[in-house]
Amino acid sequence: MPLCGTESIARRVLRSTPRGALLRPMSLTVISPLVPTGTELTAILVVVSFSAGLNVYATVGMLGLLARFNVLALPLALHLLQDWKVIAICGVLFLLEFVGDKIPVFDLLWNAAHTFVRVPVAAFLAYAATSQLPQWEQIAATFAGGLIALAAHGGKTAARAAIVHSPEPFSNFALSSAEDALVIFLMWIVTRHPYVASVIVMLALCVTAILIRFVVHSLRALFSDAEASLFSSGSGNSPH
């Protein structure tokens, strides 16, 4: 008899409770954003800095969208990024870069000019994201963020120089599209598996270092051959 009374009370409680209230805890669990701290924050900053070095507008826009849809919790200093106006501006600039980055010669000029955009923005993102840390750690994070972005930017420029003699514009289009896809993939995967994403970036940085060294060596060899050719032609035309 007591069991029956308890069961009837439970049924009345369930009937009187709004259906949404029963589902609310489960919904909050599903949409709970990632709040990075400690080593997770370090991993995310590595990925964000690298992505900004490749495509700063896609990176900032993705940060805003992830925060807007409650996937990633941004620090207070970066809350401006989730404003729809900022996201829209980044979207427009991303489309401009998406087109301009695939045009031979123009892409080299675009990338050269964006040396003064990608690196400072990456450094600022690292600085703003570490405002809760001691000042020396914040400065170190800022320097590291800018350095990682510079390495990614340098690798991107070196890759363009390496394919400058490839059939155009297909090589530019393929490489630029791969870079854009990589940025979007990294910015998404870092919210699910920060450490995996950071390992991918570390491997990409190793490849970037090898690529930069290869391009620098090739350019040196090219200039040496050109200098030798000019010297030999000058010697051949000199009067006896």
Short mmCIF file of C-alpha atoms in Angstrom, two decimals:
data_model
loop_
_atom_site.label_atom_id
_atom_site.label_comp_id
_atom_site.label_asym_id
_atom_site.label_seq_id
_atom_site.Cartn_x
_atom_site.Cartn_y
_atom_site.Cartn_z
CA MET A 1 0.00 0.00 0.00
CA PRO A 2 2.73 2.57 0.76
CA LEU A 3 4.35 1.71 -2.58
CA CYS A 4 1.12 2.47 -4.40
CA GLY A 5 0.83 5.79 -2.60
CA THR A 6 4.41 6.71 -3.50
CA GLU A 7 3.84 5.73 -7.13
CA SER A 8 0.72 7.89 -7.37
CA ILE A 9 2.57 10.86 -5.86
CA ALA A 10 5.41 10.38 -8.34
CA ARG A 11 2.94 10.33 -11.23
CA ARG A 12 1.30 13.56 -10.05
CA VAL A 13 4.72 15.22 -9.74
CA LEU A 14 5.69 14.14 -13.25
CA ARG A 15 2.39 15.37 -14.68
CA SER A 16 2.69 18.75 -12.96
CA THR A 17 6.33 19.26 -14.00
CA PRO A 18 6.82 21.00 -17.39
CA ARG A 19 8.34 18.74 -19.96
CA GLY A 20 11.11 21.24 -20.78
CA ALA A 21 12.26 21.25 -17.17
CA LEU A 22 12.95 17.53 -17.31
CA LEU A 23 15.02 17.88 -20.48
CA ARG A 24 16.90 21.01 -19.41
CA PRO A 25 19.75 19.31 -17.51
CA MET A 26 20.43 16.98 -20.43
CA SER A 27 20.44 19.92 -22.87
CA LEU A 28 22.88 21.85 -20.72
CA THR A 29 25.19 18.87 -20.72
CA VAL A 30 25.09 18.59 -24.49
CA ILE A 31 25.81 22.28 -25.21
CA SER A 32 28.26 22.83 -22.38
CA PRO A 33 31.16 24.84 -23.89
CA LEU A 34 34.81 23.96 -23.58
CA VAL A 35 36.44 26.15 -20.92
CA PRO A 36 40.20 25.76 -21.54
CA THR A 37 42.59 25.95 -18.60
CA GLY A 38 46.19 24.91 -17.99
CA THR A 39 47.68 22.65 -20.63
CA GLU A 40 44.41 22.66 -22.60
CA LEU A 41 44.71 26.43 -22.97
CA THR A 42 48.31 26.03 -24.15
CA ALA A 43 47.28 23.46 -26.76
CA ILE A 44 44.47 25.68 -28.02
CA LEU A 45 46.73 28.73 -28.26
CA VAL A 46 49.25 26.73 -30.31
CA VAL A 47 46.51 25.74 -32.76
CA VAL A 48 44.94 29.21 -32.90
CA SER A 49 48.32 30.89 -33.50
CA PHE A 50 49.22 28.46 -36.27
CA SER A 51 45.81 28.86 -37.90
CA ALA A 52 46.07 32.65 -37.74
CA GLY A 53 49.41 32.42 -39.52
CA LEU A 54 47.68 30.62 -42.40
CA ASN A 55 44.38 32.49 -42.54
CA VAL A 56 43.70 35.06 -39.84
CA TYR A 57 40.16 35.90 -40.97
CA ALA A 58 39.00 32.28 -40.95
CA THR A 59 40.60 31.81 -37.53
CA VAL A 60 38.99 34.85 -35.90
CA GLY A 61 35.66 34.14 -37.58
CA MET A 62 35.71 30.53 -36.38
CA LEU A 63 36.52 31.64 -32.83
CA GLY A 64 33.52 33.95 -32.92
CA LEU A 65 31.18 31.30 -34.30
CA LEU A 66 32.35 28.63 -31.85
CA ALA A 67 31.78 31.02 -28.97
CA ARG A 68 28.47 32.20 -30.40
CA PHE A 69 27.12 28.66 -30.60
CA ASN A 70 28.39 27.82 -27.11
CA VAL A 71 31.05 25.38 -28.28
CA LEU A 72 34.05 27.27 -26.90
CA ALA A 73 34.14 29.70 -23.97
CA LEU A 74 36.24 32.74 -24.83
CA PRO A 75 37.94 34.82 -22.12
CA LEU A 76 36.35 38.16 -21.31
CA ALA A 77 38.96 40.09 -23.28
CA LEU A 78 37.93 38.24 -26.47
CA HIS A 79 34.14 38.41 -26.08
CA LEU A 80 34.06 41.00 -28.85
CA LEU A 81 34.89 38.25 -31.35
CA GLN A 82 31.47 36.65 -30.90
CA ASP A 83 29.68 39.80 -31.99
CA TRP A 84 27.84 39.20 -35.26
CA LYS A 85 29.35 42.35 -36.78
CA VAL A 86 32.88 41.09 -36.16
CA ILE A 87 31.95 37.65 -37.51
CA ALA A 88 30.41 39.24 -40.62
CA ILE A 89 33.50 41.39 -41.26
CA CYS A 90 35.74 38.34 -40.91
CA GLY A 91 33.46 36.44 -43.30
CA VAL A 92 33.74 39.14 -45.97
CA LEU A 93 37.52 39.39 -45.58
CA PHE A 94 37.79 35.60 -45.68
CA LEU A 95 35.92 35.56 -49.01
CA LEU A 96 38.28 38.22 -50.38
CA GLU A 97 41.28 36.18 -49.30
CA PHE A 98 39.67 32.99 -50.60
CA VAL A 99 39.57 34.53 -54.09
CA GLY A 100 42.73 36.66 -54.01
CA ASP A 101 44.88 33.90 -52.52
CA LYS A 102 44.27 31.78 -55.61
CA ILE A 103 45.47 34.34 -58.16
CA PRO A 104 49.13 33.87 -59.18
CA VAL A 105 51.49 36.77 -58.31
CA PHE A 106 48.70 38.63 -56.49
CA ASP A 107 48.76 35.95 -53.81
CA LEU A 108 52.45 36.69 -53.14
CA LEU A 109 51.70 40.38 -52.70
CA TRP A 110 48.70 39.58 -50.51
CA ASN A 111 50.73 37.27 -48.30
CA ALA A 112 53.58 39.77 -48.03
CA ALA A 113 51.18 42.50 -46.88
CA HIS A 114 49.51 40.15 -44.40
CA THR A 115 52.78 39.57 -42.59
CA PHE A 116 51.77 42.71 -40.69
CA VAL A 117 48.28 41.34 -39.98
CA ARG A 118 48.54 37.63 -39.20
CA VAL A 119 51.46 37.78 -36.77
CA PRO A 120 50.22 40.75 -34.68
CA VAL A 121 46.68 39.33 -34.49
CA ALA A 122 47.99 35.94 -33.35
CA ALA A 123 50.12 37.66 -30.71
CA PHE A 124 47.12 39.70 -29.54
CA LEU A 125 44.91 36.60 -29.29
CA ALA A 126 47.54 34.89 -27.14
CA TYR A 127 47.93 37.99 -24.99
CA ALA A 128 44.18 38.41 -24.45
CA ALA A 129 43.62 34.72 -23.74
CA THR A 130 46.25 34.66 -20.98
CA SER A 131 45.24 37.80 -19.09
CA GLN A 132 44.71 35.71 -15.93
CA LEU A 133 48.35 34.56 -15.88
CA PRO A 134 51.32 36.37 -14.30
CA GLN A 135 52.67 39.11 -16.53
CA TRP A 136 55.86 37.29 -17.53
CA GLU A 137 53.86 34.22 -18.58
CA GLN A 138 51.46 36.40 -20.54
CA ILE A 139 54.36 38.06 -22.36
CA ALA A 140 55.91 34.65 -23.06
CA ALA A 141 52.59 33.39 -24.45
CA THR A 142 52.29 36.49 -26.63
CA PHE A 143 55.80 36.02 -28.01
CA ALA A 144 55.20 32.31 -28.63
CA GLY A 145 51.88 32.99 -30.37
CA GLY A 146 53.46 35.52 -32.71
CA LEU A 147 56.41 33.21 -33.39
CA ILE A 148 54.16 30.25 -34.26
CA ALA A 149 52.07 32.45 -36.55
CA LEU A 150 55.24 33.75 -38.21
CA ALA A 151 56.43 30.18 -38.80
CA ALA A 152 53.08 29.21 -40.33
CA HIS A 153 53.05 32.36 -42.45
CA GLY A 154 56.62 31.72 -43.56
CA GLY A 155 55.76 28.15 -44.47
CA LYS A 156 52.80 29.34 -46.49
CA THR A 157 54.99 31.82 -48.38
CA ALA A 158 57.67 29.18 -48.92
CA ALA A 159 55.09 26.75 -50.30
CA ARG A 160 53.94 29.39 -52.80
CA ALA A 161 57.52 29.99 -53.87
CA ALA A 162 58.04 26.24 -54.30
CA ILE A 163 55.13 25.88 -56.72
CA VAL A 164 55.69 29.09 -58.63
CA HIS A 165 56.78 27.10 -61.71
CA SER A 166 53.86 24.65 -61.50
CA PRO A 167 50.95 24.81 -63.94
CA GLU A 168 48.88 27.83 -62.95
CA PRO A 169 46.35 28.57 -61.57
CA PHE A 170 45.59 24.98 -60.55
CA SER A 171 48.48 24.56 -58.12
CA ASN A 172 47.67 27.84 -56.38
CA PHE A 173 44.00 26.93 -56.15
CA ALA A 174 44.71 23.46 -54.73
CA LEU A 175 47.24 24.71 -52.17
CA SER A 176 45.13 27.65 -51.04
CA SER A 177 42.01 25.47 -50.71
CA ALA A 178 43.97 22.93 -48.67
CA GLU A 179 45.17 25.70 -46.33
CA ASP A 180 41.64 27.04 -45.83
CA ALA A 181 40.30 23.55 -45.16
CA LEU A 182 43.13 22.87 -42.70
CA VAL A 183 42.36 26.03 -40.72
CA ILE A 184 38.65 25.22 -40.45
CA PHE A 185 39.41 21.61 -39.52
CA LEU A 186 41.94 22.60 -36.84
CA MET A 187 39.66 25.23 -35.32
CA TRP A 188 36.88 22.67 -35.01
CA ILE A 189 38.90 19.68 -33.84
CA VAL A 190 40.69 21.74 -31.18
CA THR A 191 37.38 22.14 -29.34
CA ARG A 192 36.99 18.37 -29.18
CA HIS A 193 40.55 17.09 -28.95
CA PRO A 194 42.93 19.96 -28.09
CA TYR A 195 45.98 17.76 -27.65
CA VAL A 196 45.46 15.89 -30.92
CA ALA A 197 45.08 19.20 -32.75
CA SER A 198 48.25 20.58 -31.15
CA VAL A 199 50.21 17.47 -32.18
CA ILE A 200 49.01 17.97 -35.76
CA VAL A 201 50.25 21.56 -35.60
CA MET A 202 53.63 20.49 -34.22
CA LEU A 203 54.05 18.05 -37.10
CA ALA A 204 53.01 20.76 -39.55
CA LEU A 205 55.60 23.10 -38.04
CA CYS A 206 58.29 20.46 -38.57
CA VAL A 207 57.26 20.11 -42.20
CA THR A 208 57.22 23.91 -42.48
CA ALA A 209 60.80 24.16 -41.18
CA ILE A 210 61.96 21.57 -43.73
CA LEU A 211 60.09 23.35 -46.52
CA ILE A 212 61.53 26.76 -45.64
CA ARG A 213 65.03 25.31 -45.55
CA PHE A 214 64.50 23.65 -48.94
CA VAL A 215 63.21 26.87 -50.53
CA VAL A 216 66.05 28.95 -49.07
CA HIS A 217 68.61 26.41 -50.35
CA SER A 218 66.97 26.40 -53.79
CA LEU A 219 66.97 30.21 -53.96
CA ARG A 220 70.62 30.34 -52.97
CA ALA A 221 71.49 27.83 -55.66
CA LEU A 222 69.45 29.80 -58.19
CA PHE A 223 71.16 33.08 -57.36
CA SER A 224 74.58 31.39 -57.37
CA ASP A 225 73.95 29.94 -60.83
CA ALA A 226 72.69 33.32 -62.08
CA GLU A 227 75.76 35.07 -60.67
CA ALA A 228 78.08 32.50 -62.20
CA SER A 229 76.32 32.83 -65.54
CA LEU A 230 76.61 36.62 -65.50
CA PHE A 231 80.27 36.43 -64.50
CA SER A 232 81.11 33.95 -67.25
CA SER A 233 79.25 35.94 -69.87
CA GLY A 234 81.01 39.11 -68.71
CA SER A 235 84.40 37.40 -68.92
CA GLY A 236 83.63 36.09 -72.40
CA ASN A 237 82.76 39.56 -73.69
CA SER A 238 85.83 41.26 -72.14
CA PRO A 239 88.52 42.40 -74.67
CA HIS A 240 91.70 40.31 -74.90
#
